[in-house]
Short mmCIF file of C-alpha atoms in Angstrom, two decimals:
data_model
loop_
_atom_site.label_atom_id
_atom_site.label_comp_id
_atom_site.label_asym_id
_atom_site.label_seq_id
_atom_site.Cartn_x
_atom_site.Cartn_y
_atom_site.Cartn_z
CA MET A 1 57.72 250.24 56.98
CA ALA A 2 58.15 250.04 53.22
CA GLU A 3 58.84 253.79 53.02
CA ARG A 4 61.28 253.53 55.92
CA ARG A 5 63.24 250.73 54.25
CA LEU A 6 63.40 252.73 51.03
CA THR A 7 64.80 255.75 52.85
CA MET A 8 67.30 253.66 54.82
CA ASP A 9 69.05 252.75 51.58
CA LYS A 10 69.99 256.39 51.18
CA VAL A 11 71.35 256.85 54.70
CA VAL A 12 75.12 257.21 54.92
CA GLY A 13 76.60 254.13 56.53
CA TYR A 14 74.01 251.79 55.00
CA PRO A 15 75.15 251.54 51.39
CA ARG A 16 73.20 249.22 49.12
CA VAL A 17 75.71 246.58 48.11
CA PHE A 18 74.98 244.15 45.28
CA LYS A 19 76.77 240.85 45.56
CA GLU A 20 78.69 239.71 42.54
CA VAL A 21 76.62 237.12 40.69
CA ILE A 22 78.15 234.65 38.25
CA LEU A 23 76.70 232.05 35.91
CA GLY A 24 78.53 229.12 37.46
CA LYS A 25 80.02 226.82 34.83
CA LEU A 26 78.61 229.00 32.06
CA ALA A 27 80.81 231.88 33.23
CA ILE A 28 83.89 230.28 31.64
CA LEU A 29 82.33 230.42 28.17
CA PRO A 30 83.23 233.25 25.80
CA SER A 31 80.51 235.85 25.36
CA GLU A 32 80.09 234.92 21.68
CA LEU A 33 79.48 231.25 22.50
CA LEU A 34 77.07 232.14 25.32
CA ASP A 35 75.21 234.44 22.93
CA ASN A 36 74.95 231.60 20.41
CA ILE A 37 73.56 229.23 23.08
CA ILE A 38 70.94 231.76 24.20
CA SER A 39 69.89 232.72 20.66
CA THR A 40 69.95 229.41 18.80
CA CYS A 41 70.01 226.51 21.28
CA CYS A 42 67.25 227.55 23.69
CA ASP A 43 63.67 228.33 22.77
CA ILE A 44 62.22 231.76 23.51
CA GLN A 45 60.05 230.55 26.39
CA THR A 46 63.00 228.92 28.16
CA THR A 47 65.36 231.83 27.57
CA VAL A 48 63.07 234.66 28.63
CA THR A 49 60.87 233.09 31.32
CA SER A 50 63.25 230.55 32.89
CA PHE A 51 66.94 231.18 32.27
CA SER A 52 66.75 234.96 32.66
CA LEU A 53 65.13 234.55 36.10
CA VAL A 54 67.98 232.49 37.58
CA ASN A 55 69.91 235.54 38.75
CA ARG A 56 71.09 238.96 37.60
CA GLY A 57 73.97 237.39 35.73
CA ALA A 58 71.62 235.30 33.62
CA ARG A 59 69.39 238.31 33.00
CA ASN A 60 72.37 240.38 31.89
CA ALA A 61 73.47 237.57 29.57
CA VAL A 62 70.04 237.53 27.92
CA ASP A 63 69.92 241.32 27.72
CA GLU A 64 73.31 241.35 25.99
CA SER A 65 72.22 238.81 23.39
CA PHE A 66 72.24 240.43 19.95
CA ALA A 67 69.01 238.75 18.78
CA PHE A 68 67.16 239.61 22.00
CA GLN A 69 68.29 243.23 21.86
CA ARG A 70 67.09 243.70 18.29
CA VAL A 71 63.79 241.84 18.69
CA SER A 72 62.86 243.44 22.03
CA TYR A 73 63.68 246.93 20.71
CA TYR A 74 62.20 246.83 17.21
CA ALA A 75 59.45 244.19 17.59
CA PRO A 76 58.41 243.91 21.25
CA ASP A 77 54.85 243.00 20.27
CA ALA A 78 56.07 239.97 18.32
CA LEU A 79 58.10 238.79 21.30
CA ALA A 80 55.17 239.36 23.66
CA ALA A 81 52.84 237.42 21.35
CA MET A 82 55.26 234.51 21.25
CA LEU A 83 55.40 234.39 25.04
CA ARG A 84 51.72 235.02 25.72
CA THR A 85 50.50 232.32 23.31
CA GLN A 86 53.32 229.93 24.33
CA ALA A 87 54.39 229.65 20.69
CA GLY A 88 57.83 230.67 21.91
CA SER A 89 58.33 227.12 23.19
CA PHE A 90 58.84 225.96 19.58
CA PHE A 91 61.07 228.72 18.20
CA THR A 92 64.33 230.41 19.16
CA LEU A 93 65.27 234.07 19.29
CA GLU A 94 67.32 233.52 16.15
CA ASP A 95 64.25 232.11 14.35
CA LEU A 96 62.20 235.19 15.22
CA TYR A 97 65.06 237.54 14.36
CA ASP A 98 65.59 235.87 10.96
CA THR A 99 61.86 236.03 10.23
CA LEU A 100 61.81 239.76 10.93
CA CYS A 101 65.05 240.66 9.14
CA ARG A 102 65.49 238.14 6.33
CA SER A 103 62.64 239.46 4.20
CA SER A 104 59.63 241.74 4.50
CA SER A 105 57.55 239.63 2.10
CA CYS A 106 54.60 237.41 2.92
CA PHE A 107 55.59 233.75 2.65
CA SER A 108 52.32 232.92 0.89
CA CYS A 109 51.71 235.65 -1.71
CA GLY A 110 55.01 237.52 -1.79
CA GLY A 111 53.48 240.87 -0.86
CA PHE A 112 54.42 242.98 2.14
CA GLY A 113 54.00 240.92 5.31
CA PRO A 114 53.45 243.13 8.37
CA LEU A 115 52.20 240.22 10.50
CA ILE A 116 53.76 237.05 11.86
CA TRP A 117 52.06 233.67 11.48
CA LEU A 118 52.80 232.36 14.97
CA LEU A 119 52.26 228.70 14.17
CA GLU A 120 55.18 228.73 11.71
CA CYS A 121 57.02 231.92 12.76
CA ARG A 122 56.78 233.34 9.25
CA ARG A 123 55.74 236.69 7.84
CA CYS A 124 52.29 237.03 6.31
CA CYS A 125 49.84 239.70 5.22
CA MET A 126 46.28 240.25 6.40
CA PRO A 127 44.58 238.86 3.24
CA CYS A 128 46.60 235.64 3.51
CA LEU A 129 45.95 235.45 7.25
CA ARG A 130 42.23 235.50 6.46
CA SER A 131 42.61 232.83 3.79
CA PRO A 132 41.46 229.23 4.46
CA GLU A 133 45.02 227.97 3.92
CA LEU A 134 46.09 229.54 7.22
CA LEU A 135 42.94 228.64 9.13
CA PRO A 136 44.15 226.78 12.25
CA ILE A 137 42.51 223.76 13.79
CA ASN A 138 42.25 222.96 17.48
CA GLU A 139 43.93 219.89 18.89
CA TYR A 140 40.72 218.03 19.74
CA ALA A 141 39.27 218.61 16.26
CA ALA A 142 42.50 217.42 14.62
CA THR A 143 42.29 214.08 16.40
CA LYS A 144 38.66 213.67 15.34
CA VAL A 145 39.10 214.75 11.70
CA PHE A 146 42.23 212.72 10.92
CA GLY A 147 41.89 209.92 13.44
CA VAL A 148 45.31 210.54 15.00
CA SER A 149 46.22 210.53 18.66
CA ALA A 150 47.27 213.56 20.67
CA ALA A 151 50.71 211.97 21.10
CA THR A 152 51.17 212.03 17.31
CA LEU A 153 50.62 215.79 17.31
CA ALA A 154 52.85 216.42 20.32
CA GLY A 155 55.80 217.70 18.29
CA LEU A 156 53.85 220.30 16.29
CA PRO A 157 53.95 224.02 17.18
CA VAL A 158 50.92 225.03 19.24
CA VAL A 159 49.37 228.42 19.92
CA CYS A 160 47.33 228.69 23.11
CA SER A 161 44.36 231.00 22.66
CA GLU A 162 43.20 233.55 25.17
CA SER A 163 40.40 232.51 27.48
CA GLY A 164 37.08 233.86 26.23
CA TRP A 165 38.43 235.24 22.94
CA ASP A 166 35.45 233.73 21.11
CA GLU A 167 32.26 231.95 22.15
CA TYR A 168 34.42 229.34 23.95
CA LEU A 169 35.36 230.34 27.47
CA ASP A 170 38.27 227.94 27.95
CA PHE A 171 41.81 227.98 26.61
CA ARG A 172 42.27 226.29 23.25
CA ARG A 173 45.34 224.73 21.66
CA LEU A 174 45.50 225.67 17.97
CA LEU A 175 47.65 223.96 15.33
CA SER A 176 48.49 224.55 11.69
CA PHE A 177 46.10 222.52 9.54
CA THR A 178 48.76 221.99 6.85
CA LYS A 179 51.24 220.54 9.34
CA VAL A 180 48.57 218.40 11.00
CA ARG A 181 47.60 216.94 7.64
CA ALA A 182 51.26 216.20 6.80
CA VAL A 183 51.71 214.40 10.12
CA ALA A 184 48.48 212.46 9.54
CA VAL A 185 49.68 211.33 6.10
CA GLU A 186 52.98 210.20 7.60
CA ASP A 187 51.19 208.39 10.41
CA ALA A 188 48.82 206.63 8.00
CA GLY A 189 51.58 205.67 5.57
CA ASP A 190 50.41 207.49 2.44
CA GLU A 191 47.56 209.58 1.07
CA ALA A 192 45.41 206.58 0.13
CA GLN A 193 45.57 205.07 3.61
CA LEU A 194 44.77 208.45 5.15
CA MET A 195 41.64 208.73 2.99
CA ALA A 196 40.70 205.18 3.95
CA ARG A 197 40.93 206.26 7.57
CA VAL A 198 38.85 209.40 6.97
CA ASN A 199 36.09 208.01 4.72
CA PRO A 200 34.41 205.47 7.05
CA THR A 201 33.07 208.22 9.32
CA ALA A 202 30.52 210.54 7.67
CA GLN A 203 31.19 213.48 9.99
CA ARG A 204 34.95 213.07 9.65
CA ARG A 205 34.68 212.87 5.86
CA GLU A 206 32.48 215.97 5.70
CA ALA A 207 34.84 217.96 7.90
CA TYR A 208 37.89 216.81 5.96
CA GLU A 209 36.36 217.64 2.58
CA SER A 210 35.36 221.08 3.83
CA TYR A 211 38.93 221.80 4.88
CA ILE A 212 40.48 220.49 1.68
CA SER A 213 38.08 222.12 -0.78
CA TRP A 214 38.21 225.49 1.04
CA ARG A 215 34.73 226.30 -0.25
CA VAL A 216 32.74 229.08 1.34
CA ILE A 217 29.37 227.64 2.32
CA THR A 218 26.72 230.09 3.44
CA ASP A 219 24.70 227.56 5.42
CA LYS A 220 26.37 227.32 8.82
CA LYS A 221 24.92 223.86 9.43
CA LEU A 222 26.76 222.52 6.38
CA HIS A 223 29.94 224.38 7.15
CA ALA A 224 32.23 221.82 8.80
CA ARG A 225 34.49 224.51 10.19
CA TRP A 226 31.77 225.44 12.62
CA MET A 227 32.07 221.93 14.06
CA VAL A 228 35.79 221.43 14.29
CA ALA A 229 37.83 224.51 13.41
CA ALA A 230 39.13 227.26 15.62
CA PRO A 231 39.17 230.11 15.31
CA GLN A 232 36.46 230.96 12.82
CA LYS A 233 37.48 232.75 9.67
CA ILE A 234 38.03 236.43 10.31
CA SER A 235 36.21 237.27 7.11
CA ASN A 236 32.93 235.55 8.03
CA ASP A 237 29.72 237.41 8.80
CA ALA A 238 29.89 236.82 12.55
CA ALA A 239 33.32 238.42 12.88
CA TYR A 240 32.28 241.57 11.01
CA MET A 241 28.74 241.82 12.38
CA TYR A 242 29.50 244.48 14.98
CA PRO A 243 31.73 246.70 12.77
CA ARG A 244 29.17 246.51 9.98
CA GLN A 245 26.33 247.45 12.32
CA ALA A 246 28.41 250.32 13.67
CA ARG A 247 29.07 251.60 10.16
CA GLU A 248 25.38 251.35 9.32
CA ARG A 249 24.47 253.33 12.44
CA TRP A 250 27.01 256.03 11.58
CA ASP A 251 25.73 256.16 8.02
CA GLN A 252 22.21 256.60 9.32
CA CYS A 253 23.34 259.35 11.68
CA THR A 254 25.22 261.10 8.88
CA THR A 255 22.18 260.90 6.61
CA HIS A 256 19.99 262.21 9.41
CA PHE A 257 22.25 265.19 10.10
CA ARG A 258 22.52 265.98 6.42
CA SER A 259 18.75 265.95 6.09
CA ILE A 260 18.47 268.21 9.14
CA ASN A 261 20.97 270.67 7.67
CA HIS A 262 19.07 270.62 4.41
CA HIS A 263 15.78 271.45 6.14
CA VAL A 264 17.47 274.11 8.28
CA ARG A 265 18.84 275.80 5.17
CA LYS A 266 15.39 275.69 3.54
CA TRP A 267 13.81 277.17 6.70
CA LYS A 268 16.39 279.97 6.86
CA LYS A 269 15.92 280.75 3.20
CA LYS A 270 12.14 280.83 3.62
CA ASN A 271 12.39 283.14 6.64
CA GLU A 272 14.81 285.46 4.83
CA SER A 273 12.41 285.74 1.89
CA ALA A 274 9.52 286.49 4.28
CA VAL A 275 11.56 289.23 5.99
CA HIS A 276 12.39 290.81 2.63
CA GLU A 277 8.69 290.83 1.69
CA LEU A 278 7.81 292.62 4.94
CA LEU A 279 10.48 295.25 4.35
#
């Protein structure tokens, strides 16, 4: 039946007619103003996953948006990451376009920034992304470390992790530690009151000091990030265990083959000398 319906569209006398679709009250707006609303007034998640699905007119309006055209053509992976992690709910198409086009430098070190820090929609480089300053913290851990409620953190940008991306099998809501700390200071009143809130609990104080000092502790039991932070640092031993083992195996294979070739050459040379002696 599906094949028959597809062929019926091509039969003379049954033309496929598309009804004219309009945007309702939005149709009276100039195209420039509509483009400005789509690019700067609506977040990416609303624009792409909600407004564009209203009808073909809405989809055409989004497709004709200057910011959407440039981002979807030159940086589709960045747009997909924003949508897949739901970080697009906190930023607009204009924010992402400005981040990509304003400068190519990392916001932290000033070097070339080929990556986008989703929690702040800013360019960064791989070394800075691995640094403790950009280590995110999950929402549950933030409430335990700083003693703030989930409602206090409601306005902060959140990145939803993939299910099973690490040893945790559930989805996780990750926040910027710097922004969480700033909100906690504002909620407490000042830095002194925040420390007074943190210090009474030994576990909270240990976790907080580990985040602030950014010291690399080899003992995992003493490393507070293993208790509260997510994800783990990319540069830790666990993250590079498999690649390192793979490199070691390849090195062993290469050494083995080289030794084999060496012995083969010695055997050939020995046989050649024996043949010459017989002749």
